[in-house]
C-alpha positions as a Python dict, from the first residue, in 0.01 Angstrom:
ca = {
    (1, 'X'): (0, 0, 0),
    (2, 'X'): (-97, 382, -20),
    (3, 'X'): (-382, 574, -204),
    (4, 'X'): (-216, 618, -560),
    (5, 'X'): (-191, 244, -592),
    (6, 'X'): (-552, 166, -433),
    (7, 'X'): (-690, 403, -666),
    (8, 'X'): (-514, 281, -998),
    (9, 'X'): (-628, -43, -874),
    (10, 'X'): (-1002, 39, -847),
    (11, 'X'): (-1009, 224, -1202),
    (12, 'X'): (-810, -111, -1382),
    (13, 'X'): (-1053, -355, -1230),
    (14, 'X'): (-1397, -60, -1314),
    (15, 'X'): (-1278, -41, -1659),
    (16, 'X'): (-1083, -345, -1716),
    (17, 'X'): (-859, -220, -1949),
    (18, 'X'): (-485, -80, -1869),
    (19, 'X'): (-511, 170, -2116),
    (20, 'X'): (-808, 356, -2094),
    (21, 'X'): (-720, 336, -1699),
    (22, 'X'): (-426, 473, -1734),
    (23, 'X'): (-620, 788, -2011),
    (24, 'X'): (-862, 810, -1722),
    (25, 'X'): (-616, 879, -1433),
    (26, 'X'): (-358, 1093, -1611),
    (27, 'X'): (-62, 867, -1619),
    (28, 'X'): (120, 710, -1921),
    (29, 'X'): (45, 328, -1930),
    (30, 'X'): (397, 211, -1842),
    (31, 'X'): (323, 389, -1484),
    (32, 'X'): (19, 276, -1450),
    (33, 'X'): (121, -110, -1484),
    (34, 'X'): (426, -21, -1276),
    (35, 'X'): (223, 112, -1028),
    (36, 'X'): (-3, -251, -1018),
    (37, 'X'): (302, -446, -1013),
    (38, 'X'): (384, -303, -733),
    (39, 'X'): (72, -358, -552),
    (40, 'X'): (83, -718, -650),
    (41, 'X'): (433, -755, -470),
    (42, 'X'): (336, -625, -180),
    (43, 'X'): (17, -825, -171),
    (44, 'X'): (203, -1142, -313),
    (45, 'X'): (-56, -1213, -547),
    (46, 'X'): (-161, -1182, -914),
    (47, 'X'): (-488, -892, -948),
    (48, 'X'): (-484, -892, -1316),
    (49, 'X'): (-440, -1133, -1630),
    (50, 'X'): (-306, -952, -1914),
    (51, 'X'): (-475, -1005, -2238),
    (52, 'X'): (-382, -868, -2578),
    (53, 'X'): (-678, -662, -2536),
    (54, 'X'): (-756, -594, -2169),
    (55, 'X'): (-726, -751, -1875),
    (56, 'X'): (-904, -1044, -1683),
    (57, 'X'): (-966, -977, -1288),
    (58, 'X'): (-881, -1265, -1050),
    (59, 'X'): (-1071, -1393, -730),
    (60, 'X'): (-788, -1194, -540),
    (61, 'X'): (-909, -879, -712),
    (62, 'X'): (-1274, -947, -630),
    (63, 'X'): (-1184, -982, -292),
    (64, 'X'): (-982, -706, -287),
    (65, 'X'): (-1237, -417, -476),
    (66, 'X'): (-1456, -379, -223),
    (67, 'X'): (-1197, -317, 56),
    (68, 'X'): (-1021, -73, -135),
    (69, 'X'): (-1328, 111, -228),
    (70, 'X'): (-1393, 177, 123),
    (71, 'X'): (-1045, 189, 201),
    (72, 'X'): (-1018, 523, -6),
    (73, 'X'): (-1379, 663, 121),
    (74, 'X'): (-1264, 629, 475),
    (75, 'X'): (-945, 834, 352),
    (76, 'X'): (-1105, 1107, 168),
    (77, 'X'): (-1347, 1167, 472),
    (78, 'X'): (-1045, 1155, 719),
    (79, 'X'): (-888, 1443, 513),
    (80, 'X'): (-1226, 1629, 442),
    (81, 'X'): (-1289, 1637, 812),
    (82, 'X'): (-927, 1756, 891),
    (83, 'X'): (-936, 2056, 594),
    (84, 'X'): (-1282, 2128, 726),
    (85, 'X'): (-1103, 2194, 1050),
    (86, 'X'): (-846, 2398, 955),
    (87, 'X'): (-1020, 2609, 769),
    (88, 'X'): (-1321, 2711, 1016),
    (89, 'X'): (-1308, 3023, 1160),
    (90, 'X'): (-1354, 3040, 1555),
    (91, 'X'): (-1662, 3210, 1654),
    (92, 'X'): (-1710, 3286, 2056),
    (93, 'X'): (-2012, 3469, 2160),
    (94, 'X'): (-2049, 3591, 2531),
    (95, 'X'): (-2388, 3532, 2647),
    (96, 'X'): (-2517, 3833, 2933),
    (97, 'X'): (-2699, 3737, 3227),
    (98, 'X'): (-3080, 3725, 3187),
    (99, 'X'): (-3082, 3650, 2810),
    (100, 'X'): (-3408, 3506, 2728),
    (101, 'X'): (-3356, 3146, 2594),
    (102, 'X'): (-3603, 3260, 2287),
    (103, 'X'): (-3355, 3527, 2238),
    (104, 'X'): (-3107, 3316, 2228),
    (105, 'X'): (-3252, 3054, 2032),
    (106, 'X'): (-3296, 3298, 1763),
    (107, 'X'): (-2949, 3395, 1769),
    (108, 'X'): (-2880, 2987, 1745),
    (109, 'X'): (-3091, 2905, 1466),
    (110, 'X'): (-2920, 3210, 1243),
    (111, 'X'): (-2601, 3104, 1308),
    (112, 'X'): (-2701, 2711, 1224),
    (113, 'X'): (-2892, 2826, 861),
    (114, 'X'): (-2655, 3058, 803),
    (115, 'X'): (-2308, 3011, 884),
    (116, 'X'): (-2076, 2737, 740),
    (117, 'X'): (-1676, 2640, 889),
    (118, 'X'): (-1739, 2803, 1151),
    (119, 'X'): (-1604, 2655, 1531),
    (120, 'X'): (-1873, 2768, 1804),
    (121, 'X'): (-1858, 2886, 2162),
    (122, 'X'): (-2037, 3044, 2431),
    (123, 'X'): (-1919, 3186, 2730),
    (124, 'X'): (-2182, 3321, 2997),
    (125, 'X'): (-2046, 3701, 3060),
    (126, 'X'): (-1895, 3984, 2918),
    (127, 'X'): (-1650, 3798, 2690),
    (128, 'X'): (-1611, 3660, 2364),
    (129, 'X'): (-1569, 3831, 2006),
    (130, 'X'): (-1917, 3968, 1994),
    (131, 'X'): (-2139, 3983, 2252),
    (132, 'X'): (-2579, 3878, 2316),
    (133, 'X'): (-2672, 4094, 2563),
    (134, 'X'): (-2870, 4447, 2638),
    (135, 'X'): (-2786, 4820, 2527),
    (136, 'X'): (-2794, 4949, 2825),
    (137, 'X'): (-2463, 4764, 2896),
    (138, 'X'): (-2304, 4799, 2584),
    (139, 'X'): (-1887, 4943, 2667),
    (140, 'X'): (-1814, 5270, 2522),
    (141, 'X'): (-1630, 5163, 2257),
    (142, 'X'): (-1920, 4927, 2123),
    (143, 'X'): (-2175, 4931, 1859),
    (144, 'X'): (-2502, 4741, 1883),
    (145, 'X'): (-2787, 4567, 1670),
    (146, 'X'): (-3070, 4569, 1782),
    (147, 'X'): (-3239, 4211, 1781),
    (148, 'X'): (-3538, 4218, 2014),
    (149, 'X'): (-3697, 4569, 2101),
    (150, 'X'): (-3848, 4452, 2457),
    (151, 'X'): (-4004, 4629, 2732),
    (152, 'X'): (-3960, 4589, 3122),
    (153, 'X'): (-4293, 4501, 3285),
    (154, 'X'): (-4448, 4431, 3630),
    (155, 'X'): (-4404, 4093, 3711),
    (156, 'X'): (-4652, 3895, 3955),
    (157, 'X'): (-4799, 3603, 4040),
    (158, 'X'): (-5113, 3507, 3785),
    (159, 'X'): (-5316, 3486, 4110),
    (160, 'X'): (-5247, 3782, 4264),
    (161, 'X'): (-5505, 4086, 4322),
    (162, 'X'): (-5342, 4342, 4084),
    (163, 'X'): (-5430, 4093, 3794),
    (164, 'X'): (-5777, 4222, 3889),
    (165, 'X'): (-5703, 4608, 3800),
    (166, 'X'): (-5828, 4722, 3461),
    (167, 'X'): (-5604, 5025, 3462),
    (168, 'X'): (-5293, 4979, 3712),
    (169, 'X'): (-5122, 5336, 3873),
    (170, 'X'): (-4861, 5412, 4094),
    (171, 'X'): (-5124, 5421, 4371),
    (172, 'X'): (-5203, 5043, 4315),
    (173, 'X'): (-4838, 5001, 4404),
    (174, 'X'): (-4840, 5115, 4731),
    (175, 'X'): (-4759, 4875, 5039),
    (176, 'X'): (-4652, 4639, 4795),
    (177, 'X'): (-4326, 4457, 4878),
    (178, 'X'): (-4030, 4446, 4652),
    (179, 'X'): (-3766, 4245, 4504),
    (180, 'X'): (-3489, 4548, 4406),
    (181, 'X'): (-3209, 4565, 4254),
    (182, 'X'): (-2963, 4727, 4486),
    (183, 'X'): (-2613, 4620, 4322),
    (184, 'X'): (-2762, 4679, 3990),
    (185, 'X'): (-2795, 4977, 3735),
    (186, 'X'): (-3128, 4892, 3632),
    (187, 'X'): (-3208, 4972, 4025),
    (188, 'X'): (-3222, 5366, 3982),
    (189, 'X'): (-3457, 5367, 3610),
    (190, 'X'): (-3712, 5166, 3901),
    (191, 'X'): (-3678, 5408, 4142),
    (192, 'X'): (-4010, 5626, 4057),
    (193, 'X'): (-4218, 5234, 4170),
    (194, 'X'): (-4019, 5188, 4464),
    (195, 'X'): (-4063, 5488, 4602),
    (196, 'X'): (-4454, 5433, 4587),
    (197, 'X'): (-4402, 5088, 4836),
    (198, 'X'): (-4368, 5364, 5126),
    (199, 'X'): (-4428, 5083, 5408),
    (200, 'X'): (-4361, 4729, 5201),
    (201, 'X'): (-4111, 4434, 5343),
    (202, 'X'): (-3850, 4434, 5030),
    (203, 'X'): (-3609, 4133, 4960),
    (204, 'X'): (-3264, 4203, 4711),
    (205, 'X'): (-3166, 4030, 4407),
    (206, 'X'): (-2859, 3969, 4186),
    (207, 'X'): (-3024, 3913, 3846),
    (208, 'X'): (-3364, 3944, 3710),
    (209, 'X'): (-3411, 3563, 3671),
    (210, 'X'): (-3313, 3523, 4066),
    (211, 'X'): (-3585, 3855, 4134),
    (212, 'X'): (-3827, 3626, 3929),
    (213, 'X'): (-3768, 3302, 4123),
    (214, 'X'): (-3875, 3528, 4457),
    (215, 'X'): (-4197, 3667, 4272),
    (216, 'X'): (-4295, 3285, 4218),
    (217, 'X'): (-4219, 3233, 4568),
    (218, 'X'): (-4471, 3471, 4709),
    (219, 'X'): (-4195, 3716, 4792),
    (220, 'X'): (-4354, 4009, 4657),
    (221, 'X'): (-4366, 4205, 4281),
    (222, 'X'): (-4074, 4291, 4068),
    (223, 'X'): (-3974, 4473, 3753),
    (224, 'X'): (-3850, 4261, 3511),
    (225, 'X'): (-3775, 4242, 3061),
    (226, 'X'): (-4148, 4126, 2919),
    (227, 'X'): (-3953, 3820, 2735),
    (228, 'X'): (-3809, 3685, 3027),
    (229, 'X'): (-4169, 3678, 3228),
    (230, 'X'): (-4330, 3509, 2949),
    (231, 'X'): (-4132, 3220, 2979),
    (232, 'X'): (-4223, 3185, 3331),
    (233, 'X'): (-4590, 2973, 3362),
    (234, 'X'): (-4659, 3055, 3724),
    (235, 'X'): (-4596, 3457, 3651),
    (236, 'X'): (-4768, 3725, 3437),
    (237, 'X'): (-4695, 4068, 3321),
    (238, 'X'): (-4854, 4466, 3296),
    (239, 'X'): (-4727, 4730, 3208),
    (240, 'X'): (-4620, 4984, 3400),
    (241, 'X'): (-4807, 5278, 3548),
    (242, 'X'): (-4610, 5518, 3335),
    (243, 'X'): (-4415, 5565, 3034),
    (244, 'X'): (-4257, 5224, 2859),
    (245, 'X'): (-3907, 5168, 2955),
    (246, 'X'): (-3726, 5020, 2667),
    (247, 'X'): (-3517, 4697, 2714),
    (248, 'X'): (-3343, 4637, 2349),
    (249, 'X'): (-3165, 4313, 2354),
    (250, 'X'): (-2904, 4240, 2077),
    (251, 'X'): (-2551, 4190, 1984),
    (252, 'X'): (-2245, 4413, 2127),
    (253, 'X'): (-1950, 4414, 1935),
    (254, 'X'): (-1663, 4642, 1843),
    (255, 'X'): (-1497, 4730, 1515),
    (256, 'X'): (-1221, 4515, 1552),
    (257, 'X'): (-1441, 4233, 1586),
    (258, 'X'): (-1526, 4250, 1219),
    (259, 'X'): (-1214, 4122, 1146),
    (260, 'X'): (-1346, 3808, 1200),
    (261, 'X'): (-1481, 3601, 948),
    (262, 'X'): (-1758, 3480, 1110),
    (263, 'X'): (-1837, 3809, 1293),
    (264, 'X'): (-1895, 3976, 1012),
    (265, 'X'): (-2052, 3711, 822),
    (266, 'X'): (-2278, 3703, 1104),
    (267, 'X'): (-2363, 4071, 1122),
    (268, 'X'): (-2407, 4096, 829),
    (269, 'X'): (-2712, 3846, 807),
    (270, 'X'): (-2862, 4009, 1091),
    (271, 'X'): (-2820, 4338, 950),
    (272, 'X'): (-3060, 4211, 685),
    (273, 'X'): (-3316, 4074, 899),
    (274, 'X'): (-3347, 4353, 1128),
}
């Protein structure tokens, strides 16, 4: 039993008639009926009574319709799903450390409304065919788009005194302790507000969201991307006492990358919304 003879089954029984089955599924009527025969052999029972004008189902064929109607549903899905596979385009997208989940959420929900056939993966680091990360740490040979224009801010805990300052300066800063970042290249653009903590008790950190986890443990103030504050309830933000550092978060990638279907589908939808 196989899906050509299932199917001329189903259209002889719908329309009851050999001939206008046969009109119906491209085949010359002598096929067709061959085709039945052989169905009926293999099942070892009689589906149809020929008439001089039509046919007659049997109680086999009653019995039989709805089986073979979902018999051939559960086929075409079963190949659908496999041609869906083989045709989607693989689509992995390294995620940098600190990425605010709203950033990335963003990045999620594009891809979702977007995007069709294609196979999805992210890998935390510097991998992947396109990366969601910061300029600042963009390789040479990449090109960026900007998603999120942020800012890095002072972060502290909502209850402590600087949230009392109407206008904060360096001076405010001083004696304060520190979470740096020693190991990082973000350590040297904070240099100008360490400096000003001539006599504070500094602890080290590997990421921002580790320097943030110290701030909410009473470890002192940090510097840290606005977004990634805000999603933390026990913190809050300022600016800093001087000019805005920029912190532009958005999607590394090189040329080569548009060679990719879904990379440059992708880039190209966010070229239009940015």
């Amino acid at each position: 039993m196989d899906k050509r003879q299932l199917r001329a089954f189903i259209c002889v029984f719908e329309e009851r008639n050999i001939t206008h089955a046969a009109e119906l599924l491209h085949v010359t009527q002598p096929a067709l009926s061959s085709t039945i025969k052989a169905l009926e052999d293999e099942l070892d029972t009689q589906l149809f009574i020929r008439k001089p004008r039509g046919v007659d189902v049997t109680e086999h064929a009653r019995m039989l319709y709805p089986h073979a109607c979902r018999m051939i549903n559960d086929m075409d899905v079963l190949a659908s799903r496999f041609s869906k596979r083989q045709s989607q385009t693989e689509l992995t997208i390294g995620i940098e450390q600190d990425i605010p989940s709203s950033c990335l959420s963003y990045l999620l929900a594009t891809i979702q409304h977007n995007l069709d056939n294609v196979q999805l993966t992210l890998d935390p680091g510097c991998t992947g065919n396109i990366r969601l990360g910061c300029e600042s740490l963009r390789c040479e040979d990449e090109l960026f788009i900007t998603l999120f224009d942020d800012t890095y801010a002072l972060a502290y805990p909502v209850d402590h005194p600087i949230s009392q300052i109407d206008e904060l300066t360096l001076a405010h800063l001083y004696n304060q302790n520190w979470i740096l970042y020693p190991e990082s290249n973000f350590h040297q653009r904070f240099q100008l507000f360490y400096d000003s903590s001539v006599g504070g008790n500094n602890t080290n950190a590997g990421s921002f969201s580790l320097a943030l986890d110290l701030v909410e443990a009473g470890f002192g103030l940090t510097i840290a991307p606005s977004l990634l504050i805000k999603s933390r309830c026990h913190l809050a933000s300022r600016q800093l006492p001087s000019y805005p550092l920029p912190h532009r978060i958005g999607i590394c990638y090189t040329i080569q990358a548009l060679e990719n279907y879904g990379v440059s589908q992708l880039l190209s939808v966010l070229n239009k919304s940015v």
